[in-house]
mmCIF file of N, CA, C and O in Angstrom:
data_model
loop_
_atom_site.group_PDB
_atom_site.id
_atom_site.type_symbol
_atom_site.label_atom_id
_atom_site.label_comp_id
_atom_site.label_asym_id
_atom_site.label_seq_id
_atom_site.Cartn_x
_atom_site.Cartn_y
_atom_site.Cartn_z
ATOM 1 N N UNK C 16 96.069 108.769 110.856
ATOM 2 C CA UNK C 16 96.875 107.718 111.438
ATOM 3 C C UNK C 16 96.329 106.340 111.149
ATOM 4 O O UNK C 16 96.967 105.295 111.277
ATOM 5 N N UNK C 17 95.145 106.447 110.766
ATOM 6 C CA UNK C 17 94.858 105.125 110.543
ATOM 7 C C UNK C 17 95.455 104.659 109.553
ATOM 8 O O UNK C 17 96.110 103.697 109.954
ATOM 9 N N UNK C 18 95.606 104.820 108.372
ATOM 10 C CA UNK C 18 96.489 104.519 107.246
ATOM 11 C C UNK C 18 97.744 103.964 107.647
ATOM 12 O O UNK C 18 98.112 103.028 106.938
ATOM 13 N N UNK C 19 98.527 104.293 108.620
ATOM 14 C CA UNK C 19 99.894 103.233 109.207
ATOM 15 C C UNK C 19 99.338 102.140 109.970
ATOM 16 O O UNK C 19 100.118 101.206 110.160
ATOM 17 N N UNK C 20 98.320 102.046 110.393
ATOM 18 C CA UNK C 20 97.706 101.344 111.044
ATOM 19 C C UNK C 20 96.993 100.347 110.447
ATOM 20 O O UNK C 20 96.812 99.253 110.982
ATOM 21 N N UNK C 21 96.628 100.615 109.504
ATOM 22 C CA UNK C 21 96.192 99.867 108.399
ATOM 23 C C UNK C 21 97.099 98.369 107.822
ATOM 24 O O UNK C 21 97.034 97.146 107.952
ATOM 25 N N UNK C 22 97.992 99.467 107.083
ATOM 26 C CA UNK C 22 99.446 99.121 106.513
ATOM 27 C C UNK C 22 100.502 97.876 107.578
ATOM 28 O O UNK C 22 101.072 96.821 107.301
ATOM 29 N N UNK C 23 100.380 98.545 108.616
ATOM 30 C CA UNK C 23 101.066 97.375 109.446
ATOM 31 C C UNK C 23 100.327 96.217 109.632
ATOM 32 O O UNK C 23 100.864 95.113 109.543
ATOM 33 N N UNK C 24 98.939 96.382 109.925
ATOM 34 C CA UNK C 24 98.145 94.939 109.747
ATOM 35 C C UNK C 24 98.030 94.108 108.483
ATOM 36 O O UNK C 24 97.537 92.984 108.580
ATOM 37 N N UNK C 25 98.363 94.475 107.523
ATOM 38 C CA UNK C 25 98.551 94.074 106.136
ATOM 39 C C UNK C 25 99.990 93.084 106.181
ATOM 40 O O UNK C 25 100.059 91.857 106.110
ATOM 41 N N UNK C 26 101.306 94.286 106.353
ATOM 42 C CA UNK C 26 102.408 93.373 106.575
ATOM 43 C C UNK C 26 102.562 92.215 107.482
ATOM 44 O O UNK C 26 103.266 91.221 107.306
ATOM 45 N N UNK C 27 101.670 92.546 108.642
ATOM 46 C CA UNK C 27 101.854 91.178 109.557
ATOM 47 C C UNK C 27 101.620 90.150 109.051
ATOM 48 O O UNK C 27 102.246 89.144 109.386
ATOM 49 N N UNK C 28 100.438 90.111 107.892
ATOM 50 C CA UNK C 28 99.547 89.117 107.799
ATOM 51 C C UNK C 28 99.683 88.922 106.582
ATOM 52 O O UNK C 28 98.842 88.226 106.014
ATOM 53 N N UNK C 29 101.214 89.706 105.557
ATOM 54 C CA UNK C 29 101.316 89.091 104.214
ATOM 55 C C UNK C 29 102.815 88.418 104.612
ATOM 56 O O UNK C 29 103.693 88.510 105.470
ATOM 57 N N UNK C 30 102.431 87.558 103.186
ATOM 58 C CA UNK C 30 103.901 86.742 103.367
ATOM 59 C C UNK C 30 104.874 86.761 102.492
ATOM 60 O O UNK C 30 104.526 86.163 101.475
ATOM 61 N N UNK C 31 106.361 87.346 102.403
ATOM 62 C CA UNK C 31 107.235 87.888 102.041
ATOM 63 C C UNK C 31 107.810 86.666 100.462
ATOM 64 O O UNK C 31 108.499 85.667 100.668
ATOM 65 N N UNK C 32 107.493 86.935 99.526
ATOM 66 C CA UNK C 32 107.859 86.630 98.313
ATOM 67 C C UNK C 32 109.036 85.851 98.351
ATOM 68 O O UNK C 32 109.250 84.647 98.210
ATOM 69 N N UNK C 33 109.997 87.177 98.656
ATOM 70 C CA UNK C 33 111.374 86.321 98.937
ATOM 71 C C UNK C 33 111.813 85.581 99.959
ATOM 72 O O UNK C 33 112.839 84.904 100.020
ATOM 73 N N UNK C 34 110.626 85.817 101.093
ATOM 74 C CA UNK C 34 111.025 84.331 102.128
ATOM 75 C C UNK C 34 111.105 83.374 101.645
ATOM 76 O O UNK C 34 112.039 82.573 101.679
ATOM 77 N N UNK C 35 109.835 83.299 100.964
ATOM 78 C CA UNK C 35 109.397 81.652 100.080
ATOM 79 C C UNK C 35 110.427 81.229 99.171
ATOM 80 O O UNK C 35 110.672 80.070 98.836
ATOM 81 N N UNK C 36 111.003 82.276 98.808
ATOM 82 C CA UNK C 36 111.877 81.366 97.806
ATOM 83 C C UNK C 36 112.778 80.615 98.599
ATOM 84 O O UNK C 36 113.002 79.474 98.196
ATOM 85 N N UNK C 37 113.479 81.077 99.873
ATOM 86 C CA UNK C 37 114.782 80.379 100.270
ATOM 87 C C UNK C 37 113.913 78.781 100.874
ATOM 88 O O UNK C 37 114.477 77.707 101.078
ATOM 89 N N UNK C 38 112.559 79.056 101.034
ATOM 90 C CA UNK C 38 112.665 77.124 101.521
ATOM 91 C C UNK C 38 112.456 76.419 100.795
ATOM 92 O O UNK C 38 111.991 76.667 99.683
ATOM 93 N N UNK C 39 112.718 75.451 101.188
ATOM 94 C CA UNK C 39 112.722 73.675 100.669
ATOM 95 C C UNK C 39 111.815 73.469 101.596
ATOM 96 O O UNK C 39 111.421 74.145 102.546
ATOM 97 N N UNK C 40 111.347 71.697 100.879
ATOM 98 C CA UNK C 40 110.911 70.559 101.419
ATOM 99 C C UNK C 40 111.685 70.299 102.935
ATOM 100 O O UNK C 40 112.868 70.576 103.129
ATOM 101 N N UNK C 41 111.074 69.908 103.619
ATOM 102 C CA UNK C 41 111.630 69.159 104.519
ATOM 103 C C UNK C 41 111.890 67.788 104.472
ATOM 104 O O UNK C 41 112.741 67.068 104.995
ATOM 105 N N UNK C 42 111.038 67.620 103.788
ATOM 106 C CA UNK C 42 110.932 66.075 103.564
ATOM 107 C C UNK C 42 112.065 65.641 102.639
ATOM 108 O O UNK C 42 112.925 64.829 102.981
ATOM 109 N N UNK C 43 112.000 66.374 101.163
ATOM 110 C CA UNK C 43 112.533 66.063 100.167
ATOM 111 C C UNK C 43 113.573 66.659 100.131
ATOM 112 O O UNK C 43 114.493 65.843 100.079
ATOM 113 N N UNK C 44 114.084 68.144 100.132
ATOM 114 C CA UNK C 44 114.859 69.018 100.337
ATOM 115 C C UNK C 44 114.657 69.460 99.053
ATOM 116 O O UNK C 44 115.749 69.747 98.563
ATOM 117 N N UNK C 45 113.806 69.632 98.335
ATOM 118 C CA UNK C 45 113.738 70.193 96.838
ATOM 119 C C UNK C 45 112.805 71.460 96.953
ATOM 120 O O UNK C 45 112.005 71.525 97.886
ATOM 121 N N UNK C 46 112.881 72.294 96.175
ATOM 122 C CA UNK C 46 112.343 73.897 95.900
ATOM 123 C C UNK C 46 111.100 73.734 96.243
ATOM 124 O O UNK C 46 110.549 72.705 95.853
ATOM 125 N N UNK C 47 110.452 74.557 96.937
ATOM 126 C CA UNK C 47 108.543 74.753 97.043
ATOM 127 C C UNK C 47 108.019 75.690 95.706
ATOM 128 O O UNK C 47 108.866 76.204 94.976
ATOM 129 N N UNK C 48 106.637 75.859 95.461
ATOM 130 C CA UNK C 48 106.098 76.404 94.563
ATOM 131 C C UNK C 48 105.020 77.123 95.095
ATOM 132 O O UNK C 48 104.001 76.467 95.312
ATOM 133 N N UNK C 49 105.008 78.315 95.353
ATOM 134 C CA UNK C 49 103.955 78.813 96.271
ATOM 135 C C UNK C 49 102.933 79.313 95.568
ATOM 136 O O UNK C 49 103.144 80.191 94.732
ATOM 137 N N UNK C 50 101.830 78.886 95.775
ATOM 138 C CA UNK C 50 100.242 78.355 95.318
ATOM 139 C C UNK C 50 99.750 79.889 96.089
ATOM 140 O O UNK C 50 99.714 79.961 97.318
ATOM 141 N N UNK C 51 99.468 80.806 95.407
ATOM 142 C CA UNK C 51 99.247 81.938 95.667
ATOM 143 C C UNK C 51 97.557 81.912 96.107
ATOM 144 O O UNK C 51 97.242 82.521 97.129
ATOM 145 N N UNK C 52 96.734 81.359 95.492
ATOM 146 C CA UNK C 52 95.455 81.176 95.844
ATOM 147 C C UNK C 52 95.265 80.477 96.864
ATOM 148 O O UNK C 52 94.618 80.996 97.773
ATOM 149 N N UNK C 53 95.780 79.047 97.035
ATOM 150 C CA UNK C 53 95.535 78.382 97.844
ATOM 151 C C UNK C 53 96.252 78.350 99.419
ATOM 152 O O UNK C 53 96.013 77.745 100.464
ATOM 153 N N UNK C 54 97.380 79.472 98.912
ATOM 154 C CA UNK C 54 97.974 79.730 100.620
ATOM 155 C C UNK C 54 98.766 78.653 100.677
ATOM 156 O O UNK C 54 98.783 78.206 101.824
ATOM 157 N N UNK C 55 99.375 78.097 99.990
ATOM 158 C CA UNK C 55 100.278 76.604 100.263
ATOM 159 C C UNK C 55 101.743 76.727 99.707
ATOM 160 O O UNK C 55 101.808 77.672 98.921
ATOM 161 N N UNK C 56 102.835 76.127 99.852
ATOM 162 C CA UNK C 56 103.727 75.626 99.587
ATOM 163 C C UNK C 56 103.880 74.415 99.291
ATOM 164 O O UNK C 56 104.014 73.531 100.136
ATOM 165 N N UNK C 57 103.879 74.177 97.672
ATOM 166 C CA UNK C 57 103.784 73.399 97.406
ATOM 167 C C UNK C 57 105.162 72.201 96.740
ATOM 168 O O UNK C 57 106.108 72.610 96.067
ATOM 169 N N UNK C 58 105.009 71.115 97.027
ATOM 170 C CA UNK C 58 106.351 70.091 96.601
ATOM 171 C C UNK C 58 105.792 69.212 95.918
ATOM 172 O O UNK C 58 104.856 68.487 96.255
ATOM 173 N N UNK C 59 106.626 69.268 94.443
ATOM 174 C CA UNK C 59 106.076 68.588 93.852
ATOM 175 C C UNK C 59 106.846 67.540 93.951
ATOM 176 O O UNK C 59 106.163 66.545 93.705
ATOM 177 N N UNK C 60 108.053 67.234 94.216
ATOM 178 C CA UNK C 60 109.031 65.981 94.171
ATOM 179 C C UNK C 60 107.988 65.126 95.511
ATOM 180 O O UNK C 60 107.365 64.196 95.000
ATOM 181 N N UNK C 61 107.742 65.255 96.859
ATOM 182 C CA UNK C 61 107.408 64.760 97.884
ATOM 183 C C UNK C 61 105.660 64.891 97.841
ATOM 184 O O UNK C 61 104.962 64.152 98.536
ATOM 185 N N UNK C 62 105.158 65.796 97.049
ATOM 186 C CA UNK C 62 103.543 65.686 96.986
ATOM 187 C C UNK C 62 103.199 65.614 97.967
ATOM 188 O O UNK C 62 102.590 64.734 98.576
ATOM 189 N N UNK C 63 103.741 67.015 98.348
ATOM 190 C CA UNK C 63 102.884 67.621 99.663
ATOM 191 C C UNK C 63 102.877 69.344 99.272
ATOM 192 O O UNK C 63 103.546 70.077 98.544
ATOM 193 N N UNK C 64 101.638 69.514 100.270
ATOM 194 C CA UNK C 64 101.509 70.931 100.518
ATOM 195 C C UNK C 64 101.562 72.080 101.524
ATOM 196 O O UNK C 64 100.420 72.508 101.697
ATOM 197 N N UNK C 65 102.099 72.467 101.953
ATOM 198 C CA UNK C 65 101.846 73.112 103.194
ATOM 199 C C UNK C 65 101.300 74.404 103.077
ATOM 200 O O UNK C 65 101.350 75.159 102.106
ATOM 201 N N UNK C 66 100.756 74.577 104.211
ATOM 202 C CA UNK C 66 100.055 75.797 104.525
ATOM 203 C C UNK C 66 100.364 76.794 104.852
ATOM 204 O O UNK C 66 101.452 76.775 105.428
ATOM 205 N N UNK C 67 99.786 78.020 104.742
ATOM 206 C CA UNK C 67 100.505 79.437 104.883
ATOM 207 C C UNK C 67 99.264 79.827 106.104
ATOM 208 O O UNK C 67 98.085 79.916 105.762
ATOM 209 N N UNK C 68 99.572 79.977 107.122
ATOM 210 C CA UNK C 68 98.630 80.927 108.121
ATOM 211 C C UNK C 68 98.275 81.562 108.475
ATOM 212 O O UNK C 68 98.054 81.452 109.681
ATOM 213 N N UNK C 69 97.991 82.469 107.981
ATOM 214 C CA UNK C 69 98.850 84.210 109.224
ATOM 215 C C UNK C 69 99.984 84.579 108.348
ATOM 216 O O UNK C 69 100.897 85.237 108.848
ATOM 217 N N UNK C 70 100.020 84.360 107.555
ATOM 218 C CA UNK C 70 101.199 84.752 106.432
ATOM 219 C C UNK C 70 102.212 84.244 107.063
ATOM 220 O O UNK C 70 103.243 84.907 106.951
ATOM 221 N N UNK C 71 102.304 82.978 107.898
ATOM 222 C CA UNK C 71 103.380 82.016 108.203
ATOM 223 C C UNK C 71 103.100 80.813 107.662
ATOM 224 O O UNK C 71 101.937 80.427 107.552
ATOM 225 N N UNK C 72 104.465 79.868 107.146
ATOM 226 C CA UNK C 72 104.129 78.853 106.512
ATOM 227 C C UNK C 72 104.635 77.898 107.666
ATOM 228 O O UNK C 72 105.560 78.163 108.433
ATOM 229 N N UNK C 73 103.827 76.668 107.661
ATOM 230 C CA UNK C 73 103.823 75.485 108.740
ATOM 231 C C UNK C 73 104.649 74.619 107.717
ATOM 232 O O UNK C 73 104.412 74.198 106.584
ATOM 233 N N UNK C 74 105.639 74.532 108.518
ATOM 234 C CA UNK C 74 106.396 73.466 107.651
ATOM 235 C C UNK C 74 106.945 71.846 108.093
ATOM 236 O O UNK C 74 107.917 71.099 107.978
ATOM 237 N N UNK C 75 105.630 71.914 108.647
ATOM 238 C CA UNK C 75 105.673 70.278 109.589
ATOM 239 C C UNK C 75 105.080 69.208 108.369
ATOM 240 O O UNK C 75 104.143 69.522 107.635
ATOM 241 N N UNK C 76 105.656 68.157 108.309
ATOM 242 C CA UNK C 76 104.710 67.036 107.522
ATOM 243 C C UNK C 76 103.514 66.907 107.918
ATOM 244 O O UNK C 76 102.583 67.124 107.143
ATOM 245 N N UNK C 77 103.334 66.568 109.070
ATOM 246 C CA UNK C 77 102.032 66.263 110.053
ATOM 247 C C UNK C 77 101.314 67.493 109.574
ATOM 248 O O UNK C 77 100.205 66.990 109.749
ATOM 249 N N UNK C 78 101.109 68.354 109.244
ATOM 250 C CA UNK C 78 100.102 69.502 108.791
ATOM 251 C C UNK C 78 100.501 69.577 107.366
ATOM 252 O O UNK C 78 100.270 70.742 107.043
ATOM 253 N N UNK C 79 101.052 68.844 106.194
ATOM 254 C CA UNK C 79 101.018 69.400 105.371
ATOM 255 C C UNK C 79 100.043 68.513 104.686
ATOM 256 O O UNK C 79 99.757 67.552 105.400
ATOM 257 N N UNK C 80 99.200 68.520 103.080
ATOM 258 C CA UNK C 80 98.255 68.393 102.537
ATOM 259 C C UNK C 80 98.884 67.444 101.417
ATOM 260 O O UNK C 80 99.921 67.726 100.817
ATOM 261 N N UNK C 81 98.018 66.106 101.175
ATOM 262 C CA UNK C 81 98.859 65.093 100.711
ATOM 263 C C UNK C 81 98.541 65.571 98.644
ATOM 264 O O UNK C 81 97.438 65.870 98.187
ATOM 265 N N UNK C 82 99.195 65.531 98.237
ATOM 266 C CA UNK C 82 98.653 66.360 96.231
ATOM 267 C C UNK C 82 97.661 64.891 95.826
ATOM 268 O O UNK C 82 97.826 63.736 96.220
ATOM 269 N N UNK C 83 96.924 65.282 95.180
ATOM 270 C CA UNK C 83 96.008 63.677 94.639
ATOM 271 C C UNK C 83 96.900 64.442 93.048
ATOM 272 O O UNK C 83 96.906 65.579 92.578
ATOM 273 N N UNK C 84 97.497 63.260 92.672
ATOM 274 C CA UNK C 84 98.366 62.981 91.807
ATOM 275 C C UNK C 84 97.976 63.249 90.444
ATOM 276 O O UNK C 84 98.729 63.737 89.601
ATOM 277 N N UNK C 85 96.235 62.763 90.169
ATOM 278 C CA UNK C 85 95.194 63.018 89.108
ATOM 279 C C UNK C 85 95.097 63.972 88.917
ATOM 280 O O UNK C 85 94.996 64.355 87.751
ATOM 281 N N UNK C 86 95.079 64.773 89.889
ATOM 282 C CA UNK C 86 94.650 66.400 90.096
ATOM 283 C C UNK C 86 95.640 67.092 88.942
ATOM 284 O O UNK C 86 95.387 68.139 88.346
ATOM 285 N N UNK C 87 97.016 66.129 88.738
ATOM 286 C CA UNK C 87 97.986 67.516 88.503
ATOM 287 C C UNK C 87 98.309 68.823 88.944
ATOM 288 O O UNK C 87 98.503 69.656 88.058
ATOM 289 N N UNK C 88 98.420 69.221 90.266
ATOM 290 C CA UNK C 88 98.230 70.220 91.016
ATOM 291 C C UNK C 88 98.051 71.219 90.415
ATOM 292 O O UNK C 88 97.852 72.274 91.017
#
């Protein structure tokens, strides 16, 4: 039984591929790019990033991560 038990703590805490696709920016209203390493949702029109938590994404400005432009994300 541990093996379902396992498995469900995995799904809680991954984050669904095709969720990500349906959001936008809030800010901008343009497509995100989800930054698989870094746990973010990223906008490149508004150069911001947001964060993924808990395999939930925060989609507040006030928490999202400003892009340093040099960087080229």
């Amino acid at each position: 039984m541990s093996d379902k038990s396992d498995h469900t703590e995995t799904r809680a805490t991954a984050t669904d591929p095709r969720l990500l696709e349906q959001l936008i920016c809030p800010v901008s209203r343009a497509p995100l790019v989800y930054d698989r390493e870094r746990q973010e949702l990223v906008s490149k029109r508004a150069q911001l990033a947001y964060p993924i938590r808990d395999g939930l994404p925060i989609m507040l400005e006030s928490e999202a991560r400003v892009l340093d432009e040099s960087a080229g994300s």
